[in-house]
Amino acid sequence: MTSDFFDGYLRRLGAADLGLGAPSAEGLFALQRAHLERIAYENIDIQLGRPPGIDPELSVRRFAEGRGGYCFHLNGAFALLLESLGYEVTRHVGAVSADAASRAVRGDHLALTVRVGGAEYWVDAGLGDMGPYEPLPLVAGPYEQNGFTYSLERLDPLEGEGPGWSFFASSGGARRMNFRDAPAATADFEGMHAWLSTNEESPFVRVFAVFRRDAGGTDGLRGKVLTRLEGGKQTDERVLSGPEELLAVLGGLFGLDLGDLTPADRAALWARVERVHEVWSAQRRAAAQPVRD
């Protein structure tokens, strides 16, 4: 693989302004911040019924062309980029859960650890509204970043599985991510990707979602509800008015180049967003109704 293979990806990250040199903790932190700010977590093509594969080289090309992806795409490509820059990267099988007590590792998340400068870090560009803005040292304990609180704990082995780590978040749609110490490869995630990207029971198929992280918080779009999360608290919420506003937000706030979408694609995406929004609105109204004897 030639060095210029990553040029478009690095331009998307604004690498010329990051002062990258030899591998360093400072460079690693700068790269994760840039990744979260500039390459959105999104499932547009899954919503349109044509999920992209998770081959990291394919994801590198997609990012260079202005698109994003979910964890298998984001962390898969990021790992490949970091290795090309001389970082020592290990991929791990992980799992995200809304249950803070869960110890499961189902393989629905690709986790990364990076060793540089004699230290090891947990690195993640693929947790949407849940993950930290900067890497965390792979050391058990609490962490705070700009009003968001996190923690890392060792994960005891379950039967047939080795030990690992658990990450806990105080905000976002999920609360815990577990991963095993053992190294993994892209092939280990193919089966789960097929289910997550095509099965009607998958949250990635059921709900359109886009996220972008910056130093102050997270912008999130679920269906047509756009929110802003800062310091672990929601500070803004509004409902998008139509397909034109949806496309403007995707291209502006989230920095996505959707030039490859046909008029039919755009109409189909909005129709799906509206359909899911109606279900969500009905559930929200029902939850707000007072309980009567």
PDB file of C-alpha atoms in Angstrom:
ATOM      1  CA  MET A   1       0.000   0.000   0.000  1.00  0.00           C
ATOM      2  CA  THR A   2       1.532   3.316  -1.063  1.00  0.00           C
ATOM      3  CA  SER A   3       1.763   6.284   1.310  1.00  0.00           C
ATOM      4  CA  ASP A   4      -0.393   8.447  -0.969  1.00  0.00           C
ATOM      5  CA  PHE A   5      -3.285   5.986  -0.476  1.00  0.00           C
ATOM      6  CA  PHE A   6      -4.088   7.891   2.725  1.00  0.00           C
ATOM      7  CA  ASP A   7      -3.721  11.416   1.301  1.00  0.00           C
ATOM      8  CA  GLY A   8      -7.444  12.118   0.910  1.00  0.00           C
ATOM      9  CA  TYR A   9      -8.182  10.701   4.347  1.00  0.00           C
ATOM     10  CA  LEU A  10      -5.469  12.843   5.937  1.00  0.00           C
ATOM     11  CA  ARG A  11      -6.730  15.952   4.119  1.00  0.00           C
ATOM     12  CA  ARG A  12     -10.209  15.253   5.497  1.00  0.00           C
ATOM     13  CA  LEU A  13      -8.684  15.174   8.979  1.00  0.00           C
ATOM     14  CA  GLY A  14      -6.867  18.458   8.390  1.00  0.00           C
ATOM     15  CA  ALA A  15      -3.583  16.670   9.044  1.00  0.00           C
ATOM     16  CA  ALA A  16      -1.518  19.513   7.595  1.00  0.00           C
ATOM     17  CA  ASP A  17      -2.548  21.605  10.608  1.00  0.00           C
ATOM     18  CA  LEU A  18      -1.910  18.896  13.220  1.00  0.00           C
ATOM     19  CA  GLY A  19       1.888  19.033  13.099  1.00  0.00           C
ATOM     20  CA  LEU A  20       2.241  15.283  12.827  1.00  0.00           C
ATOM     21  CA  GLY A  21       5.706  13.775  13.062  1.00  0.00           C
ATOM     22  CA  ALA A  22       7.000  10.585  14.587  1.00  0.00           C
ATOM     23  CA  PRO A  23       4.423   8.607  16.587  1.00  0.00           C
ATOM     24  CA  SER A  24       3.676  10.309  19.900  1.00  0.00           C
ATOM     25  CA  ALA A  25       0.903  10.566  22.459  1.00  0.00           C
ATOM     26  CA  GLU A  26       0.342  14.167  21.363  1.00  0.00           C
ATOM     27  CA  GLY A  27      -0.043  13.098  17.742  1.00  0.00           C
ATOM     28  CA  LEU A  28      -2.401  10.269  18.687  1.00  0.00           C
ATOM     29  CA  PHE A  29      -4.615  12.628  20.691  1.00  0.00           C
ATOM     30  CA  ALA A  30      -4.682  15.166  17.862  1.00  0.00           C
ATOM     31  CA  LEU A  31      -5.679  12.504  15.346  1.00  0.00           C
ATOM     32  CA  GLN A  32      -8.576  11.189  17.460  1.00  0.00           C
ATOM     33  CA  ARG A  33      -9.886  14.719  18.065  1.00  0.00           C
ATOM     34  CA  ALA A  34      -9.739  15.489  14.361  1.00  0.00           C
ATOM     35  CA  HIS A  35     -11.417  12.203  13.449  1.00  0.00           C
ATOM     36  CA  LEU A  36     -14.360  12.815  15.768  1.00  0.00           C
ATOM     37  CA  GLU A  37     -14.772  16.411  14.609  1.00  0.00           C
ATOM     38  CA  ARG A  38     -14.496  15.801  10.872  1.00  0.00           C
ATOM     39  CA  ILE A  39     -15.732  12.281  10.056  1.00  0.00           C
ATOM     40  CA  ALA A  40     -19.274  11.637  11.195  1.00  0.00           C
ATOM     41  CA  TYR A  41     -20.697   8.476  12.653  1.00  0.00           C
ATOM     42  CA  GLU A  42     -23.556   7.725  10.228  1.00  0.00           C
ATOM     43  CA  ASN A  43     -25.672   4.899   8.792  1.00  0.00           C
ATOM     44  CA  ILE A  44     -27.103   6.538   5.654  1.00  0.00           C
ATOM     45  CA  ASP A  45     -26.306   3.692   3.275  1.00  0.00           C
ATOM     46  CA  ILE A  46     -27.623   1.126   5.744  1.00  0.00           C
ATOM     47  CA  GLN A  47     -30.901   3.069   5.789  1.00  0.00           C
ATOM     48  CA  LEU A  48     -30.953   2.968   1.984  1.00  0.00           C
ATOM     49  CA  GLY A  49     -30.496  -0.808   1.948  1.00  0.00           C
ATOM     50  CA  ARG A  50     -26.978  -0.893   0.527  1.00  0.00           C
ATOM     51  CA  PRO A  51     -24.603  -1.219   3.488  1.00  0.00           C
ATOM     52  CA  PRO A  52     -20.932  -0.713   2.658  1.00  0.00           C
ATOM     53  CA  GLY A  53     -18.482  -3.470   3.521  1.00  0.00           C
ATOM     54  CA  ILE A  54     -16.069  -3.098   6.405  1.00  0.00           C
ATOM     55  CA  ASP A  55     -12.819  -3.709   4.550  1.00  0.00           C
ATOM     56  CA  PRO A  56     -10.624  -0.913   6.000  1.00  0.00           C
ATOM     57  CA  GLU A  57      -9.247   0.102   2.612  1.00  0.00           C
ATOM     58  CA  LEU A  58     -12.811   0.628   1.344  1.00  0.00           C
ATOM     59  CA  SER A  59     -13.534   2.797   4.391  1.00  0.00           C
ATOM     60  CA  VAL A  60     -10.398   4.872   3.780  1.00  0.00           C
ATOM     61  CA  ARG A  61     -11.668   5.609   0.267  1.00  0.00           C
ATOM     62  CA  ARG A  62     -15.161   6.463   1.556  1.00  0.00           C
ATOM     63  CA  PHE A  63     -13.766   8.910   4.090  1.00  0.00           C
ATOM     64  CA  ALA A  64     -11.594  10.567   1.449  1.00  0.00           C
ATOM     65  CA  GLU A  65     -14.774  11.052  -0.601  1.00  0.00           C
ATOM     66  CA  GLY A  66     -16.590  12.784   2.246  1.00  0.00           C
ATOM     67  CA  ARG A  67     -18.594  10.012   3.870  1.00  0.00           C
ATOM     68  CA  GLY A  68     -18.590   8.423   7.342  1.00  0.00           C
ATOM     69  CA  GLY A  69     -19.696   5.124   8.829  1.00  0.00           C
ATOM     70  CA  TYR A  70     -20.220   3.266  12.078  1.00  0.00           C
ATOM     71  CA  CYS A  71     -17.705   1.608  14.384  1.00  0.00           C
ATOM     72  CA  PHE A  72     -16.436  -1.118  12.036  1.00  0.00           C
ATOM     73  CA  HIS A  73     -15.770   1.499   9.330  1.00  0.00           C
ATOM     74  CA  LEU A  74     -14.516   4.302  11.581  1.00  0.00           C
ATOM     75  CA  ASN A  75     -12.196   2.311  13.837  1.00  0.00           C
ATOM     76  CA  GLY A  76     -11.203  -0.076  11.062  1.00  0.00           C
ATOM     77  CA  ALA A  77      -9.916   2.704   8.830  1.00  0.00           C
ATOM     78  CA  PHE A  78      -8.460   4.631  11.767  1.00  0.00           C
ATOM     79  CA  ALA A  79      -6.427   1.585  12.819  1.00  0.00           C
ATOM     80  CA  LEU A  80      -5.054   1.217   9.296  1.00  0.00           C
ATOM     81  CA  LEU A  81      -4.152   4.923   9.159  1.00  0.00           C
ATOM     82  CA  LEU A  82      -2.440   4.843  12.550  1.00  0.00           C
ATOM     83  CA  GLU A  83      -0.390   1.812  11.508  1.00  0.00           C
ATOM     84  CA  SER A  84       0.661   3.597   8.325  1.00  0.00           C
ATOM     85  CA  LEU A  85       1.921   6.457  10.526  1.00  0.00           C
ATOM     86  CA  GLY A  86       4.006   4.075  12.651  1.00  0.00           C
ATOM     87  CA  TYR A  87       1.703   3.491  15.647  1.00  0.00           C
ATOM     88  CA  GLU A  88       1.432   0.059  17.274  1.00  0.00           C
ATOM     89  CA  VAL A  89      -2.281  -0.772  17.071  1.00  0.00           C
ATOM     90  CA  THR A  90      -4.256  -3.768  18.380  1.00  0.00           C
ATOM     91  CA  ARG A  91      -7.860  -4.492  17.365  1.00  0.00           C
ATOM     92  CA  HIS A  92     -10.220  -6.091  19.896  1.00  0.00           C
ATOM     93  CA  VAL A  93     -13.675  -7.669  19.866  1.00  0.00           C
ATOM     94  CA  GLY A  94     -16.044  -5.482  21.868  1.00  0.00           C
ATOM     95  CA  ALA A  95     -19.712  -4.862  22.661  1.00  0.00           C
ATOM     96  CA  VAL A  96     -21.816  -1.790  23.467  1.00  0.00           C
ATOM     97  CA  SER A  97     -24.679  -2.033  25.948  1.00  0.00           C
ATOM     98  CA  ALA A  98     -27.275   0.219  27.578  1.00  0.00           C
ATOM     99  CA  ASP A  99     -27.088  -2.122  30.585  1.00  0.00           C
ATOM    100  CA  ALA A 100     -24.378  -0.875  32.920  1.00  0.00           C
ATOM    101  CA  ALA A 101     -24.169  -4.336  34.495  1.00  0.00           C
ATOM    102  CA  SER A 102     -23.569  -6.221  31.246  1.00  0.00           C
ATOM    103  CA  ARG A 103     -20.338  -8.180  30.912  1.00  0.00           C
ATOM    104  CA  ALA A 104     -21.144  -9.498  27.440  1.00  0.00           C
ATOM    105  CA  VAL A 105     -18.763  -9.188  24.503  1.00  0.00           C
ATOM    106  CA  ARG A 106     -20.959  -9.964  21.484  1.00  0.00           C
ATOM    107  CA  GLY A 107     -18.683  -8.543  18.833  1.00  0.00           C
ATOM    108  CA  ASP A 108     -20.882  -5.586  17.844  1.00  0.00           C
ATOM    109  CA  HIS A 109     -18.015  -3.143  18.394  1.00  0.00           C
ATOM    110  CA  LEU A 110     -14.447  -2.926  17.140  1.00  0.00           C
ATOM    111  CA  ALA A 111     -12.230  -1.525  19.898  1.00  0.00           C
ATOM    112  CA  LEU A 112      -8.651  -0.283  19.528  1.00  0.00           C
ATOM    113  CA  THR A 113      -5.671   0.024  21.821  1.00  0.00           C
ATOM    114  CA  VAL A 114      -2.506   1.848  20.821  1.00  0.00           C
ATOM    115  CA  ARG A 115       0.946   1.646  22.379  1.00  0.00           C
ATOM    116  CA  VAL A 116       3.149   4.702  21.990  1.00  0.00           C
ATOM    117  CA  GLY A 117       5.890   6.290  24.077  1.00  0.00           C
ATOM    118  CA  GLY A 118       5.934   3.370  26.494  1.00  0.00           C
ATOM    119  CA  ALA A 119       2.240   3.776  27.398  1.00  0.00           C
ATOM    120  CA  GLU A 120      -0.949   2.112  26.198  1.00  0.00           C
ATOM    121  CA  TYR A 121      -4.168   3.941  25.343  1.00  0.00           C
ATOM    122  CA  TRP A 122      -7.740   3.004  24.529  1.00  0.00           C
ATOM    123  CA  VAL A 123      -8.571   4.808  21.280  1.00  0.00           C
ATOM    124  CA  ASP A 124     -12.053   5.055  19.763  1.00  0.00           C
ATOM    125  CA  ALA A 125     -13.515   7.074  16.892  1.00  0.00           C
ATOM    126  CA  GLY A 126     -16.619   4.900  16.566  1.00  0.00           C
ATOM    127  CA  LEU A 127     -18.827   5.282  19.652  1.00  0.00           C
ATOM    128  CA  GLY A 128     -21.133   8.013  18.360  1.00  0.00           C
ATOM    129  CA  ASP A 129     -22.464  10.117  21.240  1.00  0.00           C
ATOM    130  CA  MET A 130     -20.985   7.848  23.914  1.00  0.00           C
ATOM    131  CA  GLY A 131     -17.210   7.984  23.546  1.00  0.00           C
ATOM    132  CA  PRO A 132     -14.598  10.415  24.868  1.00  0.00           C
ATOM    133  CA  TYR A 133     -13.092  13.210  22.803  1.00  0.00           C
ATOM    134  CA  GLU A 134      -9.536  12.052  23.474  1.00  0.00           C
ATOM    135  CA  PRO A 135      -7.916   8.648  24.073  1.00  0.00           C
ATOM    136  CA  LEU A 136      -7.871   7.343  27.640  1.00  0.00           C
ATOM    137  CA  PRO A 137      -4.825   5.708  29.248  1.00  0.00           C
ATOM    138  CA  LEU A 138      -5.453   1.981  29.554  1.00  0.00           C
ATOM    139  CA  VAL A 139      -5.424   2.271  33.335  1.00  0.00           C
ATOM    140  CA  ALA A 140      -8.384   1.600  35.610  1.00  0.00           C
ATOM    141  CA  GLY A 141      -9.955   4.698  37.140  1.00  0.00           C
ATOM    142  CA  PRO A 142     -12.249   7.677  36.591  1.00  0.00           C
ATOM    143  CA  TYR A 143     -11.667  10.265  33.860  1.00  0.00           C
ATOM    144  CA  GLU A 144     -13.159  13.682  33.107  1.00  0.00           C
ATOM    145  CA  GLN A 145     -13.145  15.560  29.798  1.00  0.00           C
ATOM    146  CA  ASN A 146     -14.903  18.911  29.438  1.00  0.00           C
ATOM    147  CA  GLY A 147     -17.697  18.075  31.863  1.00  0.00           C
ATOM    148  CA  PHE A 148     -18.162  14.482  30.654  1.00  0.00           C
ATOM    149  CA  THR A 149     -17.246  11.732  33.116  1.00  0.00           C
ATOM    150  CA  TYR A 150     -15.965   8.284  32.189  1.00  0.00           C
ATOM    151  CA  SER A 151     -14.283   5.314  33.790  1.00  0.00           C
ATOM    152  CA  LEU A 152     -12.290   2.245  32.816  1.00  0.00           C
ATOM    153  CA  GLU A 153     -12.329  -1.007  34.767  1.00  0.00           C
ATOM    154  CA  ARG A 154     -10.793  -4.413  34.253  1.00  0.00           C
ATOM    155  CA  LEU A 155     -13.300  -6.987  32.955  1.00  0.00           C
ATOM    156  CA  ASP A 156     -13.070 -10.435  34.525  1.00  0.00           C
ATOM    157  CA  PRO A 157     -13.215 -13.352  32.090  1.00  0.00           C
ATOM    158  CA  LEU A 158     -16.461 -15.159  31.429  1.00  0.00           C
ATOM    159  CA  GLU A 159     -16.514 -18.872  30.600  1.00  0.00           C
ATOM    160  CA  GLY A 160     -14.673 -19.445  27.343  1.00  0.00           C
ATOM    161  CA  GLU A 161     -13.503 -15.826  27.125  1.00  0.00           C
ATOM    162  CA  GLY A 162     -10.385 -14.071  28.332  1.00  0.00           C
ATOM    163  CA  PRO A 163     -10.130 -10.926  30.452  1.00  0.00           C
ATOM    164  CA  GLY A 164     -10.571  -7.441  29.089  1.00  0.00           C
ATOM    165  CA  TRP A 165     -11.732  -3.924  29.861  1.00  0.00           C
ATOM    166  CA  SER A 166     -14.996  -2.086  30.463  1.00  0.00           C
ATOM    167  CA  PHE A 167     -15.578   1.551  29.567  1.00  0.00           C
ATOM    168  CA  PHE A 168     -18.427   3.409  31.279  1.00  0.00           C
ATOM    169  CA  ALA A 169     -19.982   6.659  30.035  1.00  0.00           C
ATOM    170  CA  SER A 170     -22.234   9.078  31.908  1.00  0.00           C
ATOM    171  CA  SER A 171     -24.108  10.206  28.797  1.00  0.00           C
ATOM    172  CA  GLY A 172     -25.181   9.118  25.325  1.00  0.00           C
ATOM    173  CA  GLY A 173     -27.466   6.393  24.087  1.00  0.00           C
ATOM    174  CA  ALA A 174     -25.455   3.572  25.700  1.00  0.00           C
ATOM    175  CA  ARG A 175     -23.628   3.337  28.988  1.00  0.00           C
ATOM    176  CA  ARG A 176     -21.010   0.585  28.717  1.00  0.00           C
ATOM    177  CA  MET A 177     -18.572  -0.873  26.218  1.00  0.00           C
ATOM    178  CA  ASN A 178     -16.667  -4.083  26.981  1.00  0.00           C
ATOM    179  CA  PHE A 179     -13.747  -5.495  25.020  1.00  0.00           C
ATOM    180  CA  ARG A 180     -11.434  -8.461  25.368  1.00  0.00           C
ATOM    181  CA  ASP A 181      -7.643  -8.233  25.619  1.00  0.00           C
ATOM    182  CA  ALA A 182      -7.120 -10.773  22.823  1.00  0.00           C
ATOM    183  CA  PRO A 183      -6.245  -9.285  19.425  1.00  0.00           C
ATOM    184  CA  ALA A 184      -8.810  -9.485  16.631  1.00  0.00           C
ATOM    185  CA  ALA A 185      -8.930  -9.096  12.844  1.00  0.00           C
ATOM    186  CA  THR A 186     -11.467  -7.596  10.438  1.00  0.00           C
ATOM    187  CA  ALA A 187     -12.806 -11.060   9.617  1.00  0.00           C
ATOM    188  CA  ASP A 188     -13.951 -11.447  13.233  1.00  0.00           C
ATOM    189  CA  PHE A 189     -16.572  -8.743  12.678  1.00  0.00           C
ATOM    190  CA  GLU A 190     -17.975  -9.728   9.281  1.00  0.00           C
ATOM    191  CA  GLY A 191     -20.845 -11.840  10.617  1.00  0.00           C
ATOM    192  CA  MET A 192     -21.999  -9.229  13.125  1.00  0.00           C
ATOM    193  CA  HIS A 193     -21.711  -6.492  10.506  1.00  0.00           C
ATOM    194  CA  ALA A 194     -23.978  -8.478   8.183  1.00  0.00           C
ATOM    195  CA  TRP A 195     -26.614  -8.719  10.932  1.00  0.00           C
ATOM    196  CA  LEU A 196     -26.296  -5.140  12.158  1.00  0.00           C
ATOM    197  CA  SER A 197     -26.503  -3.669   8.668  1.00  0.00           C
ATOM    198  CA  THR A 198     -29.340  -5.775   7.214  1.00  0.00           C
ATOM    199  CA  ASN A 199     -31.544  -7.304   9.908  1.00  0.00           C
ATOM    200  CA  GLU A 200     -34.810  -5.462  10.604  1.00  0.00           C
ATOM    201  CA  GLU A 201     -34.252  -5.959  14.344  1.00  0.00           C
ATOM    202  CA  SER A 202     -30.912  -4.134  14.245  1.00  0.00           C
ATOM    203  CA  PRO A 203     -30.898  -0.612  15.710  1.00  0.00           C
ATOM    204  CA  PHE A 204     -28.815   0.521  12.734  1.00  0.00           C
ATOM    205  CA  VAL A 205     -31.577  -0.606  10.359  1.00  0.00           C
ATOM    206  CA  ARG A 206     -34.462   0.641  12.505  1.00  0.00           C
ATOM    207  CA  VAL A 207     -33.169   4.155  13.264  1.00  0.00           C
ATOM    208  CA  PHE A 208     -31.326   6.725  11.147  1.00  0.00           C
ATOM    209  CA  ALA A 209     -28.505   8.177  13.258  1.00  0.00           C
ATOM    210  CA  VAL A 210     -25.654  10.643  12.743  1.00  0.00           C
ATOM    211  CA  PHE A 211     -23.220  11.973  15.374  1.00  0.00           C
ATOM    212  CA  ARG A 212     -20.288  14.374  15.473  1.00  0.00           C
ATOM    213  CA  ARG A 213     -18.133  15.093  18.503  1.00  0.00           C
ATOM    214  CA  ASP A 214     -16.171  18.251  19.334  1.00  0.00           C
ATOM    215  CA  ALA A 215     -14.376  19.576  22.402  1.00  0.00           C
ATOM    216  CA  GLY A 216     -17.566  20.921  23.962  1.00  0.00           C
ATOM    217  CA  GLY A 217     -19.978  18.094  23.285  1.00  0.00           C
ATOM    218  CA  THR A 218     -21.884  16.082  20.702  1.00  0.00           C
ATOM    219  CA  ASP A 219     -24.296  16.926  17.899  1.00  0.00           C
ATOM    220  CA  GLY A 220     -26.701  14.068  17.284  1.00  0.00           C
ATOM    221  CA  LEU A 221     -29.418  13.355  14.752  1.00  0.00           C
ATOM    222  CA  ARG A 222     -31.805  10.470  15.421  1.00  0.00           C
ATOM    223  CA  GLY A 223     -34.526  10.325  12.815  1.00  0.00           C
ATOM    224  CA  LYS A 224     -35.352  13.996  12.331  1.00  0.00           C
ATOM    225  CA  VAL A 225     -34.618  15.069  15.927  1.00  0.00           C
ATOM    226  CA  LEU A 226     -31.412  17.108  16.150  1.00  0.00           C
ATOM    227  CA  THR A 227     -29.867  17.482  19.603  1.00  0.00           C
ATOM    228  CA  ARG A 228     -26.844  19.038  21.226  1.00  0.00           C
ATOM    229  CA  LEU A 229     -25.215  17.466  24.285  1.00  0.00           C
ATOM    230  CA  GLU A 230     -22.738  19.441  26.379  1.00  0.00           C
ATOM    231  CA  GLY A 231     -21.165  18.504  29.695  1.00  0.00           C
ATOM    232  CA  GLY A 232     -23.311  15.406  29.846  1.00  0.00           C
ATOM    233  CA  LYS A 233     -26.549  17.400  29.533  1.00  0.00           C
ATOM    234  CA  GLN A 234     -28.815  18.094  26.562  1.00  0.00           C
ATOM    235  CA  THR A 235     -28.731  21.804  25.736  1.00  0.00           C
ATOM    236  CA  ASP A 236     -30.825  21.928  22.563  1.00  0.00           C
ATOM    237  CA  GLU A 237     -33.382  19.905  20.616  1.00  0.00           C
ATOM    238  CA  ARG A 238     -35.313  20.632  17.445  1.00  0.00           C
ATOM    239  CA  VAL A 239     -37.201  18.677  14.815  1.00  0.00           C
ATOM    240  CA  LEU A 240     -36.054  19.082  11.199  1.00  0.00           C
ATOM    241  CA  SER A 241     -38.801  20.459   8.980  1.00  0.00           C
ATOM    242  CA  GLY A 242     -38.216  18.616   5.703  1.00  0.00           C
ATOM    243  CA  PRO A 243     -35.785  16.924   3.315  1.00  0.00           C
ATOM    244  CA  GLU A 244     -34.077  20.186   2.362  1.00  0.00           C
ATOM    245  CA  GLU A 245     -33.198  20.956   5.960  1.00  0.00           C
ATOM    246  CA  LEU A 246     -32.082  17.360   6.521  1.00  0.00           C
ATOM    247  CA  LEU A 247     -29.632  17.540   3.620  1.00  0.00           C
ATOM    248  CA  ALA A 248     -28.413  20.979   4.708  1.00  0.00           C
ATOM    249  CA  VAL A 249     -27.684  19.713   8.233  1.00  0.00           C
ATOM    250  CA  LEU A 250     -25.943  16.575   6.950  1.00  0.00           C
ATOM    251  CA  GLY A 251     -23.747  18.599   4.606  1.00  0.00           C
ATOM    252  CA  GLY A 252     -23.145  21.506   6.974  1.00  0.00           C
ATOM    253  CA  LEU A 253     -23.099  20.551  10.634  1.00  0.00           C
ATOM    254  CA  PHE A 254     -21.998  16.962   9.991  1.00  0.00           C
ATOM    255  CA  GLY A 255     -19.656  17.672   7.057  1.00  0.00           C
ATOM    256  CA  LEU A 256     -20.920  14.865   4.818  1.00  0.00           C
ATOM    257  CA  ASP A 257     -20.588  14.952   1.041  1.00  0.00           C
ATOM    258  CA  LEU A 258     -23.789  13.368  -0.287  1.00  0.00           C
ATOM    259  CA  GLY A 259     -23.166  14.090  -3.952  1.00  0.00           C
ATOM    260  CA  ASP A 260     -23.487  10.382  -4.714  1.00  0.00           C
ATOM    261  CA  LEU A 261     -27.137  10.278  -3.574  1.00  0.00           C
ATOM    262  CA  THR A 262     -29.683  10.403  -6.390  1.00  0.00           C
ATOM    263  CA  PRO A 263     -32.973  12.309  -6.059  1.00  0.00           C
ATOM    264  CA  ALA A 264     -34.636   8.937  -5.456  1.00  0.00           C
ATOM    265  CA  ASP A 265     -32.137   8.167  -2.677  1.00  0.00           C
ATOM    266  CA  ARG A 266     -32.841  11.488  -0.985  1.00  0.00           C
ATOM    267  CA  ALA A 267     -36.584  11.000  -1.162  1.00  0.00           C
ATOM    268  CA  ALA A 268     -36.282   7.454   0.188  1.00  0.00           C
ATOM    269  CA  LEU A 269     -34.080   8.596   3.082  1.00  0.00           C
ATOM    270  CA  TRP A 270     -36.542  11.299   4.138  1.00  0.00           C
ATOM    271  CA  ALA A 271     -39.510   8.934   3.838  1.00  0.00           C
ATOM    272  CA  ARG A 272     -37.748   6.459   6.131  1.00  0.00           C
ATOM    273  CA  VAL A 273     -36.826   9.199   8.590  1.00  0.00           C
ATOM    274  CA  GLU A 274     -40.435  10.421   8.750  1.00  0.00           C
ATOM    275  CA  ARG A 275     -41.804   6.911   9.244  1.00  0.00           C
ATOM    276  CA  VAL A 276     -39.502   6.199  12.169  1.00  0.00           C
ATOM    277  CA  HIS A 277     -40.154   9.650  13.614  1.00  0.00           C
ATOM    278  CA  GLU A 278     -43.893   9.004  13.763  1.00  0.00           C
ATOM    279  CA  VAL A 279     -43.310   5.803  15.739  1.00  0.00           C
ATOM    280  CA  TRP A 280     -40.944   7.620  18.100  1.00  0.00           C
ATOM    281  CA  SER A 281     -43.397  10.509  18.580  1.00  0.00           C
ATOM    282  CA  ALA A 282     -46.221   8.115  19.420  1.00  0.00           C
ATOM    283  CA  GLN A 283     -44.059   6.343  21.995  1.00  0.00           C
ATOM    284  CA  ARG A 284     -43.014   9.662  23.529  1.00  0.00           C
ATOM    285  CA  ARG A 285     -46.635  10.823  23.807  1.00  0.00           C
ATOM    286  CA  ALA A 286     -47.641   7.538  25.418  1.00  0.00           C
ATOM    287  CA  ALA A 287     -44.811   7.790  27.957  1.00  0.00           C
ATOM    288  CA  ALA A 288     -45.934  11.306  28.881  1.00  0.00           C
ATOM    289  CA  GLN A 289     -49.524  10.276  29.616  1.00  0.00           C
ATOM    290  CA  PRO A 290     -50.423  10.268  33.340  1.00  0.00           C
ATOM    291  CA  VAL A 291     -51.044   6.883  34.892  1.00  0.00           C
ATOM    292  CA  ARG A 292     -54.683   6.385  35.933  1.00  0.00           C
ATOM    293  CA  ASP A 293     -56.153   3.719  38.189  1.00  0.00           C
TER     294      ASP A 293
END
